[in-house]
PDB file of C-alpha atoms and ligand atoms in Angstrom:
ATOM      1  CA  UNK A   6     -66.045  -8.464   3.393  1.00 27.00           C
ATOM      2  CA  UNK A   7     -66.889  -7.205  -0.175  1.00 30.00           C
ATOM      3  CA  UNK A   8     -64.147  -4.565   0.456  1.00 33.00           C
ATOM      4  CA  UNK A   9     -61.385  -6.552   1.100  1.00 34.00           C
ATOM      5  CA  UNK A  10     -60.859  -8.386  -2.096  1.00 40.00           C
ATOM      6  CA  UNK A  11     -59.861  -4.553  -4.415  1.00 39.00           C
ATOM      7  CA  UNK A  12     -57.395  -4.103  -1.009  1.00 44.00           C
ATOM      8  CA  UNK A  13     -55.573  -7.131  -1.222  1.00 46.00           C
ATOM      9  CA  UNK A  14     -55.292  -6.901  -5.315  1.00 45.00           C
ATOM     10  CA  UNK A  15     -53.868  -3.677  -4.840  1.00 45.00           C
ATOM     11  CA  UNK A  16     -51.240  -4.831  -2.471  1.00 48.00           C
ATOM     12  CA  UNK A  17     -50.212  -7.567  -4.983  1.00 46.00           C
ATOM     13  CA  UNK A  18     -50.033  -5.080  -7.860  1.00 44.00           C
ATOM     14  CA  UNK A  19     -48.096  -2.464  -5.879  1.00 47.00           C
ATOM     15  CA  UNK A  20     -45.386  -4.945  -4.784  1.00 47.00           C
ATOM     16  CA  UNK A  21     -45.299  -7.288  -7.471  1.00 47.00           C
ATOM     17  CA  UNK A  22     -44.779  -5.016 -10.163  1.00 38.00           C
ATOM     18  CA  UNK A  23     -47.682  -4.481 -11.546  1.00 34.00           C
ATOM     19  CA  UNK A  24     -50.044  -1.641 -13.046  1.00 31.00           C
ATOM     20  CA  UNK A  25     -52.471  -0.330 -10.277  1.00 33.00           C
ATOM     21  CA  UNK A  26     -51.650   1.977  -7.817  1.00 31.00           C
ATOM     22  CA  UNK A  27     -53.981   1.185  -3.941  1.00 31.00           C
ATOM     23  CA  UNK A  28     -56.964   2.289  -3.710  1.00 31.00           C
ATOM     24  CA  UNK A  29     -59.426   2.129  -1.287  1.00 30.00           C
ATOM     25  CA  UNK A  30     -58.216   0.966   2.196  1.00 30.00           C
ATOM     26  CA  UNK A  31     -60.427  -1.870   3.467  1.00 32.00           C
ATOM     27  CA  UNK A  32     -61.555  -2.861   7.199  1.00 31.00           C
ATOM     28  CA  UNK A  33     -60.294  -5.502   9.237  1.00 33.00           C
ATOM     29  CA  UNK A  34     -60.409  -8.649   6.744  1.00 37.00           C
ATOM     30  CA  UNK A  35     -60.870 -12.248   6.778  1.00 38.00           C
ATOM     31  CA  UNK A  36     -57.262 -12.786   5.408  1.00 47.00           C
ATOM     32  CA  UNK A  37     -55.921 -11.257   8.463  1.00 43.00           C
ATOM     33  CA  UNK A  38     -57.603 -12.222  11.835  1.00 46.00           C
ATOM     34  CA  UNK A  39     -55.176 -11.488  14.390  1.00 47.00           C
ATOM     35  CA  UNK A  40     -58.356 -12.331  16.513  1.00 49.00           C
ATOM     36  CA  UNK A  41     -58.215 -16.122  15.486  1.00 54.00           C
ATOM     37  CA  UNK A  42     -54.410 -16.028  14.727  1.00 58.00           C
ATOM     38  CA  UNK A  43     -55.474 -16.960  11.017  1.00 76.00           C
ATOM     39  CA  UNK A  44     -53.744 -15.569   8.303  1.00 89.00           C
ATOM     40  CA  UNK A  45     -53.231 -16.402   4.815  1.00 91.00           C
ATOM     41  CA  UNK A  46     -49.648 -15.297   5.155  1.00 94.00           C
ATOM     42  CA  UNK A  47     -48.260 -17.092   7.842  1.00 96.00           C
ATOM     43  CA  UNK A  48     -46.626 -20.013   6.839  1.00 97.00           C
ATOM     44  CA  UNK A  49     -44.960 -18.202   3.214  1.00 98.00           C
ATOM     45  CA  UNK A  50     -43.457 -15.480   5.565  1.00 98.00           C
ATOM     46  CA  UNK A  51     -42.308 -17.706   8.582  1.00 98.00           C
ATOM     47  CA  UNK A  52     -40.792 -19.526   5.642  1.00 98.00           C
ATOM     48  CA  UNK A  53     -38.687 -16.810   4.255  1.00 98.00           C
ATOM     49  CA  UNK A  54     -37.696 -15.426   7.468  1.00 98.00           C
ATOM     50  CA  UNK A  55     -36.807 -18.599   9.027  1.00 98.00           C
ATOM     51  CA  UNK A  56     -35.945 -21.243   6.404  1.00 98.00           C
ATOM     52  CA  UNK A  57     -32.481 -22.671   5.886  1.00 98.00           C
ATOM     53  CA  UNK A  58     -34.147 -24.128   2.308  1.00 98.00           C
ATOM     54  CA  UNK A  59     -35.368 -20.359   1.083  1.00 98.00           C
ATOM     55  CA  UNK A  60     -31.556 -19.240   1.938  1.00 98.00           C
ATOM     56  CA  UNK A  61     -30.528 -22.097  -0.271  1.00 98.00           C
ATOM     57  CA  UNK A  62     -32.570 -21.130  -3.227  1.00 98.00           C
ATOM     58  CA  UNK A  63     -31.468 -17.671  -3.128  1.00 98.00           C
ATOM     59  CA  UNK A  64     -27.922 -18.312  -2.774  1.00 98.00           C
ATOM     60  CA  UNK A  65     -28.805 -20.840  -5.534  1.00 98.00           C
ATOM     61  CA  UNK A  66     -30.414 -18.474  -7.866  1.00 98.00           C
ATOM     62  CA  UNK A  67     -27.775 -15.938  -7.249  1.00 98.00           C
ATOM     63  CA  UNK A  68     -24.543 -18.400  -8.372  1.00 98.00           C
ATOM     64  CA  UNK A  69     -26.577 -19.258 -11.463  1.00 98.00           C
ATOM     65  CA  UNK A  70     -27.322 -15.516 -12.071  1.00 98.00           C
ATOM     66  CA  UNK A  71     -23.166 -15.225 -11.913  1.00 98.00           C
ATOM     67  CA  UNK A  72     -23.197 -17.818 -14.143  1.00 98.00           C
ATOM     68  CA  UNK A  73     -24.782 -16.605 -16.762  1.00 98.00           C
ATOM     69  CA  UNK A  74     -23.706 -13.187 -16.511  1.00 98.00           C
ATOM     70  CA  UNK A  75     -20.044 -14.534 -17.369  1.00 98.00           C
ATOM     71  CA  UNK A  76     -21.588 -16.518 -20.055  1.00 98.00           C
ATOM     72  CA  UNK A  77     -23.270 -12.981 -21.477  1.00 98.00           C
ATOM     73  CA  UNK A  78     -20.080 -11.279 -21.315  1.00 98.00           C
ATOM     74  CA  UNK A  79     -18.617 -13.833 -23.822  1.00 98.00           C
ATOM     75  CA  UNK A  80     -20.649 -13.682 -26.251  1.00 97.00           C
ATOM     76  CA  UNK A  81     -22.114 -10.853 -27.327  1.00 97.00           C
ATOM     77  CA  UNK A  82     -25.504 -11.965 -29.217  1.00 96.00           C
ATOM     78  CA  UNK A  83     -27.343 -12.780 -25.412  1.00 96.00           C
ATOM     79  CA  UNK A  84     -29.656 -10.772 -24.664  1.00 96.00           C
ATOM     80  CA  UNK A  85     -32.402 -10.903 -21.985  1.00 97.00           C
ATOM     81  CA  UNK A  86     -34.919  -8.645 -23.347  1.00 96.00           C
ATOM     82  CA  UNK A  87     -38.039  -9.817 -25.311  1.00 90.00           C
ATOM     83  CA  UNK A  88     -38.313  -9.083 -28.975  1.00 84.00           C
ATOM     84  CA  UNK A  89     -40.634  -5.998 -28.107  1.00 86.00           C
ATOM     85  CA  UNK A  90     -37.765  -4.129 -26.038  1.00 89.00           C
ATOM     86  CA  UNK A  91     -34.748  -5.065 -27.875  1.00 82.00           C
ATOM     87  CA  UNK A  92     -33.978  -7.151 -31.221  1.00 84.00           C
ATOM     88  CA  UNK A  93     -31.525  -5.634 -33.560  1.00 88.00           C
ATOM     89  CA  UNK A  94     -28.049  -3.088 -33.068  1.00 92.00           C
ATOM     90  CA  UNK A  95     -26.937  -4.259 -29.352  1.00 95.00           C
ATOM     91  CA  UNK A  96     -23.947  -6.352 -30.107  1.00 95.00           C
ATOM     92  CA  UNK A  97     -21.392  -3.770 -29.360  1.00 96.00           C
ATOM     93  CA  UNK A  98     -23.337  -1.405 -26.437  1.00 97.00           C
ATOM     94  CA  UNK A  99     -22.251  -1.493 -23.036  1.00 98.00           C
ATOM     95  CA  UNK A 100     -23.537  -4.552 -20.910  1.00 98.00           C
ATOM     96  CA  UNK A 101     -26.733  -4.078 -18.080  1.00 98.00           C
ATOM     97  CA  UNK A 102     -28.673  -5.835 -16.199  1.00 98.00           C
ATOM     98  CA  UNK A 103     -32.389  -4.974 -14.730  1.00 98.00           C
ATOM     99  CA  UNK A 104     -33.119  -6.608 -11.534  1.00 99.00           C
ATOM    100  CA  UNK A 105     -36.328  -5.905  -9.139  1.00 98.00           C
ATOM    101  CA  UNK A 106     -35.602  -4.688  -5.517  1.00 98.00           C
ATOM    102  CA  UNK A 107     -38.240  -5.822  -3.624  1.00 98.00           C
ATOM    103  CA  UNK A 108     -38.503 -10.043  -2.696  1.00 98.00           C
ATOM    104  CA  UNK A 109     -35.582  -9.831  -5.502  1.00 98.00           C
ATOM    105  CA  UNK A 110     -32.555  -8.212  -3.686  1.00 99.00           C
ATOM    106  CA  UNK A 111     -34.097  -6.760  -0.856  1.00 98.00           C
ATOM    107  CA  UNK A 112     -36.496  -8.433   2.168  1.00 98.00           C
ATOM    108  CA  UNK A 113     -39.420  -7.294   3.222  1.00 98.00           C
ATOM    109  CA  UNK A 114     -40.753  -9.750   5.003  1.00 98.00           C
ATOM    110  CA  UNK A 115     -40.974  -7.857   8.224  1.00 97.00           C
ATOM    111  CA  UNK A 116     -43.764  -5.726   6.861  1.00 97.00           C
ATOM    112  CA  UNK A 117     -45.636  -9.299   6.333  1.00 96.00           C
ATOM    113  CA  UNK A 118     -44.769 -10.228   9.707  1.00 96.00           C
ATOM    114  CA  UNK A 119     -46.656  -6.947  11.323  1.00 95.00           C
ATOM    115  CA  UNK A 120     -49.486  -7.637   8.998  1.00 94.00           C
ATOM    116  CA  UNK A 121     -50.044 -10.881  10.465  1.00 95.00           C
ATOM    117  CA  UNK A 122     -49.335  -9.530  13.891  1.00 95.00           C
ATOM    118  CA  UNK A 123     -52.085  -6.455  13.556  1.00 93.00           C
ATOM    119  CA  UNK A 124     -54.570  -8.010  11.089  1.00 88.00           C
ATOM    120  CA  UNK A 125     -55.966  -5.922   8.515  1.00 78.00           C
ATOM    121  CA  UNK A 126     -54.855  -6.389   4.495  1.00 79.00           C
ATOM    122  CA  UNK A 127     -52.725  -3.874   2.665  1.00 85.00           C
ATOM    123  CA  UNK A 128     -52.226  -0.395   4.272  1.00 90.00           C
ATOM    124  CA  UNK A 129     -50.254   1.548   1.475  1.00 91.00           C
ATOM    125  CA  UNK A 130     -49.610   4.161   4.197  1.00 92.00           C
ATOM    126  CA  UNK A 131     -48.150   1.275   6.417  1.00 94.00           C
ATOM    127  CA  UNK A 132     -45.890  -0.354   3.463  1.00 96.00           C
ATOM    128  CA  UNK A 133     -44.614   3.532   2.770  1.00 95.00           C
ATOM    129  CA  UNK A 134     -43.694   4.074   6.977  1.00 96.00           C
ATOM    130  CA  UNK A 135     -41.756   0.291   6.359  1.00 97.00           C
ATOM    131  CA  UNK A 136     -39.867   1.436   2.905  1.00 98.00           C
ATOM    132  CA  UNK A 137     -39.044   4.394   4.488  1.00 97.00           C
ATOM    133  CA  UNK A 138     -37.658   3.089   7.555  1.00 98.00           C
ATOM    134  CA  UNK A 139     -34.394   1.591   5.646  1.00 98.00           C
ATOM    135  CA  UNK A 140     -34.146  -1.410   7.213  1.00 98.00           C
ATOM    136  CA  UNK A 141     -34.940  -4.088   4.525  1.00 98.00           C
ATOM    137  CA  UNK A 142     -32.103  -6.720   4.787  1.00 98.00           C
ATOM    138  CA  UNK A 143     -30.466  -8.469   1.771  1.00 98.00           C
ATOM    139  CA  UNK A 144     -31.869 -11.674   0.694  1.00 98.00           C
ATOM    140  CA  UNK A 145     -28.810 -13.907   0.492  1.00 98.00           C
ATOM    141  CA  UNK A 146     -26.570 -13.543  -2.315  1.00 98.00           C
ATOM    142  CA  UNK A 147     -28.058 -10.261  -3.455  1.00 99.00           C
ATOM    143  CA  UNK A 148     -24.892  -7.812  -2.583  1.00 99.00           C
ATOM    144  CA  UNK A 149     -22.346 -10.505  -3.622  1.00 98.00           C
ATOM    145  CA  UNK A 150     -23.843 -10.867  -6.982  1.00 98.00           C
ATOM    146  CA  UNK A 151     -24.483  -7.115  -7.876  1.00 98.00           C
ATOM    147  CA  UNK A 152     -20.978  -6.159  -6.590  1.00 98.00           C
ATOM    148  CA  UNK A 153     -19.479  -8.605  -8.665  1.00 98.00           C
ATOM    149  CA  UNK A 154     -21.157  -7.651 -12.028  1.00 98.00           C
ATOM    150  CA  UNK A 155     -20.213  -4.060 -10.857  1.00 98.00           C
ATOM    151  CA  UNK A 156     -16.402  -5.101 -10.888  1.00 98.00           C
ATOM    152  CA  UNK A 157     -16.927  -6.898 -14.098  1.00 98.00           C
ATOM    153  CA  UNK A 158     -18.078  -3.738 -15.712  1.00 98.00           C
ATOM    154  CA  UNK A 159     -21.700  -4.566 -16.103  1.00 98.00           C
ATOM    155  CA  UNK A 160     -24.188  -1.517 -14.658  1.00 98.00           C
ATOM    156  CA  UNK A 161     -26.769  -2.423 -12.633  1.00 98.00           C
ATOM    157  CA  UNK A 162     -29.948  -1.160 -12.904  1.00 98.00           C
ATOM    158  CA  UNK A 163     -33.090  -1.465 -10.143  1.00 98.00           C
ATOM    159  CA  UNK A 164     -36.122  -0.983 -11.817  1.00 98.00           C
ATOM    160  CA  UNK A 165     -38.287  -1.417  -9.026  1.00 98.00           C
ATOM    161  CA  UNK A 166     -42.682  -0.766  -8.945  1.00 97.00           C
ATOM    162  CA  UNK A 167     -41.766   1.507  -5.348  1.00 98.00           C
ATOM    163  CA  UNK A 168     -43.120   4.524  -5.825  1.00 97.00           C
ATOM    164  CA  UNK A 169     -40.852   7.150  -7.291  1.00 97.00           C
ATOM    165  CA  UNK A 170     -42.750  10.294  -5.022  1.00 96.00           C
ATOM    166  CA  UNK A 171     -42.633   9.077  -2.009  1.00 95.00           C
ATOM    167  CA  UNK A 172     -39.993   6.078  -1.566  1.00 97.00           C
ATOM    168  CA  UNK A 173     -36.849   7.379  -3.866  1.00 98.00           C
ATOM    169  CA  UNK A 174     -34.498   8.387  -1.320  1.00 98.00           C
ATOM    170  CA  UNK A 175     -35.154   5.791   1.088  1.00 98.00           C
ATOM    171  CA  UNK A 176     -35.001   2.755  -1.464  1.00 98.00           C
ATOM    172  CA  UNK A 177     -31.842   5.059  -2.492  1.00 98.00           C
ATOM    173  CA  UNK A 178     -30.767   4.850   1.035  1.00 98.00           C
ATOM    174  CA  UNK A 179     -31.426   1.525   1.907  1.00 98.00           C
ATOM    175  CA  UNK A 180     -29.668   0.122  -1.267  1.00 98.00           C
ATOM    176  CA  UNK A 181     -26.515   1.971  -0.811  1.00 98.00           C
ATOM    177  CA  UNK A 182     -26.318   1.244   2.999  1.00 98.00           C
ATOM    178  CA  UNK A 183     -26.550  -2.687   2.231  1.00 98.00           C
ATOM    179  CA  UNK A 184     -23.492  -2.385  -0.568  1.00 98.00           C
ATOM    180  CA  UNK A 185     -25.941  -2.535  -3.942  1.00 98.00           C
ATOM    181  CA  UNK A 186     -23.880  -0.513  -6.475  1.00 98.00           C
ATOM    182  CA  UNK A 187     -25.614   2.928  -7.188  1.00 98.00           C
ATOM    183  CA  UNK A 188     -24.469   5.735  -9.239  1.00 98.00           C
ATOM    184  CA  UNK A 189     -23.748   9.080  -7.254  1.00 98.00           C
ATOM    185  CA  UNK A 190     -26.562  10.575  -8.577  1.00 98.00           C
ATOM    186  CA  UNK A 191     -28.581   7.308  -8.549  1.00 98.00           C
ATOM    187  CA  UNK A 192     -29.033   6.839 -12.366  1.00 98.00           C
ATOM    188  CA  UNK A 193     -29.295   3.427 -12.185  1.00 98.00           C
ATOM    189  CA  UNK A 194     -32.346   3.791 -10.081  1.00 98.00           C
ATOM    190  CA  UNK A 195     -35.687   3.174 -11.444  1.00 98.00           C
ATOM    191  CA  UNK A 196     -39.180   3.666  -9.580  1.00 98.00           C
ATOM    192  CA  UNK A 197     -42.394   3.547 -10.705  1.00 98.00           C
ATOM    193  CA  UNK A 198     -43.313   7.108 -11.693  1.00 98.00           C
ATOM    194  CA  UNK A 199     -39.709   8.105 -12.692  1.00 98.00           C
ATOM    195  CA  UNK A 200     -40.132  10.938 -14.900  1.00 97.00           C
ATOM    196  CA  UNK A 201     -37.575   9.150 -17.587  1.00 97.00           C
ATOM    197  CA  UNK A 202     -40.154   6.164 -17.980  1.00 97.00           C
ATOM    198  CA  UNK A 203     -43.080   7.021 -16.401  1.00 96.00           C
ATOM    199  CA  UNK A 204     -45.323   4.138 -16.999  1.00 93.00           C
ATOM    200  CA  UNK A 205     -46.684   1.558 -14.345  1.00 94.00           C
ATOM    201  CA  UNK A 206     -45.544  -1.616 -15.827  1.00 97.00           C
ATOM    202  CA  UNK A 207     -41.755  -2.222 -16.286  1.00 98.00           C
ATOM    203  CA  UNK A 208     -41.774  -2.593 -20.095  1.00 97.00           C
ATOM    204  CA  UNK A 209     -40.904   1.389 -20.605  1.00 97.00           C
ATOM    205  CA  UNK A 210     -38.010   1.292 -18.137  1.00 98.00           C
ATOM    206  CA  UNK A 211     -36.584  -1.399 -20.033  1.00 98.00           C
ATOM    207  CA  UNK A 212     -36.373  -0.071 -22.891  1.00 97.00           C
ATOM    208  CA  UNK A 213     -35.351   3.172 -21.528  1.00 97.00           C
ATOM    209  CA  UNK A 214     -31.802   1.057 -20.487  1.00 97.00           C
ATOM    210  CA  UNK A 215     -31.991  -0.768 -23.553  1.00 97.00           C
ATOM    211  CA  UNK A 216     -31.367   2.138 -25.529  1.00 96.00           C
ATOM    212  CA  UNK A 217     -27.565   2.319 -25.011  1.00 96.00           C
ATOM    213  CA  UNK A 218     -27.229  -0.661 -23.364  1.00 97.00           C
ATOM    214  CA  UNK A 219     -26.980  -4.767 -23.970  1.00 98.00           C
ATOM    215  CA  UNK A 220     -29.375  -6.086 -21.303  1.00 98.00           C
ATOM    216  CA  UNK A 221     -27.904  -9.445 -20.728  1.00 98.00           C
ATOM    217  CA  UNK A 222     -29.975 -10.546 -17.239  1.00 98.00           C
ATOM    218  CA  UNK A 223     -33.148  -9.432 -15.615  1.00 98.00           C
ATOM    219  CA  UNK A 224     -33.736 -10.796 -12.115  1.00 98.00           C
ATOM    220  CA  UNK A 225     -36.790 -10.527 -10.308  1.00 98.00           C
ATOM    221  CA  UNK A 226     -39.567 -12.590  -8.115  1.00 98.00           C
ATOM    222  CA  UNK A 227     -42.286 -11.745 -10.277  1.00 98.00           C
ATOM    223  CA  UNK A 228     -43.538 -11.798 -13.899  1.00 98.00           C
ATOM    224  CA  UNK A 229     -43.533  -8.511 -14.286  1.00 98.00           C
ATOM    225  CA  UNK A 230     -40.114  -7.883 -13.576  1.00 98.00           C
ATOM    226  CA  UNK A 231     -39.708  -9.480 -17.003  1.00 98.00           C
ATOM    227  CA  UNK A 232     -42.648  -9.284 -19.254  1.00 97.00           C
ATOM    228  CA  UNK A 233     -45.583  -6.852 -19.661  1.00 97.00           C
ATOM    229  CA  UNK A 234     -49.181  -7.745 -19.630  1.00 96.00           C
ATOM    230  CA  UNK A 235     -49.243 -10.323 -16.165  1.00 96.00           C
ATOM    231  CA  UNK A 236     -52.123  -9.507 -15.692  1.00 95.00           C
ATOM    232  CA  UNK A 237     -54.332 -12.103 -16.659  1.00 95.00           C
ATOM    233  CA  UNK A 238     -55.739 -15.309 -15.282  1.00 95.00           C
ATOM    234  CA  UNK A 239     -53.661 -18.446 -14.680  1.00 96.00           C
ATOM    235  CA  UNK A 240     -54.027 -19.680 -18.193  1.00 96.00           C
ATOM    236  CA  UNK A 241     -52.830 -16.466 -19.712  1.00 97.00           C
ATOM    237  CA  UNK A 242     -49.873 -15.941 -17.912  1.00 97.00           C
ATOM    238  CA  UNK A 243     -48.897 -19.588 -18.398  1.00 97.00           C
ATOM    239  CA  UNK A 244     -49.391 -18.731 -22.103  1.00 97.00           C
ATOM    240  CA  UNK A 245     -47.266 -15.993 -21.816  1.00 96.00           C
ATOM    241  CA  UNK A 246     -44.363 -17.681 -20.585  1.00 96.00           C
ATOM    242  CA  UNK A 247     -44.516 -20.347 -22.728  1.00 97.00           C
ATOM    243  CA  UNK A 248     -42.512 -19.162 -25.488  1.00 96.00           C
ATOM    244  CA  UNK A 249     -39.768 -18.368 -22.973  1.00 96.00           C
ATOM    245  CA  UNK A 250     -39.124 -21.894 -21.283  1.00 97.00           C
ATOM    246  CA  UNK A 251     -35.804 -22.079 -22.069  1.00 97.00           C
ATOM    247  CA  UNK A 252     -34.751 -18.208 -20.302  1.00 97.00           C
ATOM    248  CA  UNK A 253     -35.511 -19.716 -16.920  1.00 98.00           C
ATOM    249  CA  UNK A 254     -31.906 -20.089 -14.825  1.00 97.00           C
ATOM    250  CA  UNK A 255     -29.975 -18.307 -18.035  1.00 97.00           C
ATOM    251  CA  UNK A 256     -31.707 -15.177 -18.939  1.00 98.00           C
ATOM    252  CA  UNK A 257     -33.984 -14.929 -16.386  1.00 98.00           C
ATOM    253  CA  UNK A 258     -33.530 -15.724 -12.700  1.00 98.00           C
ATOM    254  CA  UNK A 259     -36.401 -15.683 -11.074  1.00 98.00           C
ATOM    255  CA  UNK A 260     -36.118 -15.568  -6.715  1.00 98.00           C
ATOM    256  CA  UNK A 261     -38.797 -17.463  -4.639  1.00 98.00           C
ATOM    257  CA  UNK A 262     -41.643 -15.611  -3.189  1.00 98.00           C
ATOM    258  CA  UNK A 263     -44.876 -17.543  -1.928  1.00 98.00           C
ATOM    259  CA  UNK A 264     -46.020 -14.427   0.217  1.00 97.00           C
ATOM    260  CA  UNK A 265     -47.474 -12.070  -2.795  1.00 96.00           C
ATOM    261  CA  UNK A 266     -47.513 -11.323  -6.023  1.00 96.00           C
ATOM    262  CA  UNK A 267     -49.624 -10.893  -9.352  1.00 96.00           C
ATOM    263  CA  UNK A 268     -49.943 -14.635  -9.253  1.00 97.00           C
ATOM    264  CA  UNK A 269     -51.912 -14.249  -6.103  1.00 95.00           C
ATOM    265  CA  UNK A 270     -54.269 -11.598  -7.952  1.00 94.00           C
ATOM    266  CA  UNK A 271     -54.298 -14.049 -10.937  1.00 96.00           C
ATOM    267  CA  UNK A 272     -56.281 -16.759  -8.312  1.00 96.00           C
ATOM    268  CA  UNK A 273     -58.576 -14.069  -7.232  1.00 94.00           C
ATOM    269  CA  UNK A 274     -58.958 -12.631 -10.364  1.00 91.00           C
ATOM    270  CA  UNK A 275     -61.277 -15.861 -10.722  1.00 89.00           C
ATOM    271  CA  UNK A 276     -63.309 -15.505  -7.815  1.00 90.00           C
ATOM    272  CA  UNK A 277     -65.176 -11.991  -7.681  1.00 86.00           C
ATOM    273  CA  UNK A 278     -66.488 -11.082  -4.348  1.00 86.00           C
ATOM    274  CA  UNK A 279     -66.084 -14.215  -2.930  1.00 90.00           C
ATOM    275  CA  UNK A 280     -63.407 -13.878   0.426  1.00 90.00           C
ATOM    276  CA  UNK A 281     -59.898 -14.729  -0.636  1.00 91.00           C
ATOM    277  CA  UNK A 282     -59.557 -17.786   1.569  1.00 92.00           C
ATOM    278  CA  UNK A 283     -62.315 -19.291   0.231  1.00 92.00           C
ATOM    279  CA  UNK A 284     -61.481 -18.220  -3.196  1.00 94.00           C
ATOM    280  CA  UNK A 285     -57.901 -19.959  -2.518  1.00 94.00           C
ATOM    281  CA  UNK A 286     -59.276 -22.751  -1.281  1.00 93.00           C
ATOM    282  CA  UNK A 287     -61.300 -23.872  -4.336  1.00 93.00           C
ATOM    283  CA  UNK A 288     -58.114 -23.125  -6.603  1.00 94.00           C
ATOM    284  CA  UNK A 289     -56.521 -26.498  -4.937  1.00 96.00           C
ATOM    285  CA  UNK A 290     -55.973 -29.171  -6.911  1.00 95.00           C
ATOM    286  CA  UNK A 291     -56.865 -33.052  -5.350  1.00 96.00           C
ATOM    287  CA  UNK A 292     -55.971 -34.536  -8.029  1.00 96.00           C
TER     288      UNK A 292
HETATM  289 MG1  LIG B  26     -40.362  -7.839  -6.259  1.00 50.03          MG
END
């Protein structure tokens, strides 16, 4: 049971754009008991897979995304970058926008489904034989929205925590076969471990576009698709966002995703070695 907790922290942080690379692969846990049919999982991914309301705040997300893309073509002083990764000289550079793949443009949600079909917590050798299958679908307005900031002129760029070793060609693959506009020689494609920007949080990449371009949207379903430093408990990162209330739905889209994520590892950050259920549990609030 003690082994289970670094497992599923790892799985958060590799998909949700985090720092920390899996480490030690734990036993059967109490988070997936295929045993009791249990799993802390089941309702968030039956959700996305099934829900006419999750297709309705994608498609949602995505027309406000177009939104304020035309609005960041007209006026050149938007940008969508913190301070930190761009502030000064952009006005007349080429426009860009940074999304995330993964629970962003791209759904995964039948690697969930397996885990809660097998039991067991995060495999990183089963999440690299689903990525490099190919056959993540589109979440719902994805392709319509990149293809039409392609036409517009903007460059898209997928800056996405897969890892750049093992999972570049398929992620390359997969894009491209769903209509996602990639360059030829897939410049505009951004893992974690990409020699250009090699670091683990999403920060560097940023600023590697940033450098000749006006970023003017990032997209993602996490907060590290648009800050550094997530890390943190649930006060921090609510600190951290706090100064940038008014990006939400303009700057920033951010996509619905109540199956994982750093705010997941933010809730168990609080709990030690105590089992993630019951560490989940006694984050409710009854009042
Ligand atoms: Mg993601």
């Amino acid at each position: 049971m003690t082994a289970f907790r670094p497992a599923l922290l790892s799985f958060a942080l590799l998909l949700s754009a985090c720092a920390s690379t899996p480490t030690a692969l734990p036993p059967p846990a109490m988070t997936a008991t295929a045993a009791t049919g249990v799993h802390d999982n089941l309702n968030a991914t039956l959700w996305m897979q099934s829900a006419a309301e999750y297709q309705a705040a994608t498609l949602g997300s995505y027309a406000q995304a177009r939104q304020s893309l035309d609005a960041a073509l007209a006026d050149t002083a938007i940008n969508a970058l913190p301070v930190s990764e761009q502030s000064q000289g952009f006005e007349s550079l080429p426009p860009a926008i940074i999304t995330d793949a993964d629970e962003t443009l791209i759904d995964n949600s039948p690697f969930q489904a397996r885990r809660i079909r097998d039991g067991g917590d995060f495999d990183p050798a089963t999440w690299a034989a689903w990525s490099n299958e190919r056959k993540a679908r589109a979440i719902p307005g994805a392709v319509a929205f990149a293809q039409y900031a392609a036409r517009r002129g903007v460059t898209v760029y997928y800056v996405t925590n897969r890892d750049h070793a093992s999972e570049y060609q398929a992620t390359a693959d997969n894009l491209r076969a769903l209509g996602f506009p990639l360059a030829e020689d897939n410049s505009n494609l951004l893992l974690r471990g990409d020699p250009r920007a090699p670091g683990k949080e999403k920060g560097e990449r940023r600023r590697l576009v940033a450098k000749d371009h006006r970023v003017v949207l990032l997209l993602g379903d996490n907060l590290g698709d648009f800050l550094d430093g997530v890390g943190g408990d649930v006060a921090a990162r609510e600190n951290l966002i706090a100064p940038y209330a008014d990006w939400w739905g303009s700057r920033w889209i951010m996509l619905p995703n109540p199956s994982y994520g750093s705010w997941e590892s933010a809730v168990l950050k609080a709990c030690g070695e105590q089992p993630a259920t019951a560490c989940k549990r006694e984050a409710l609030r009854y009042d």
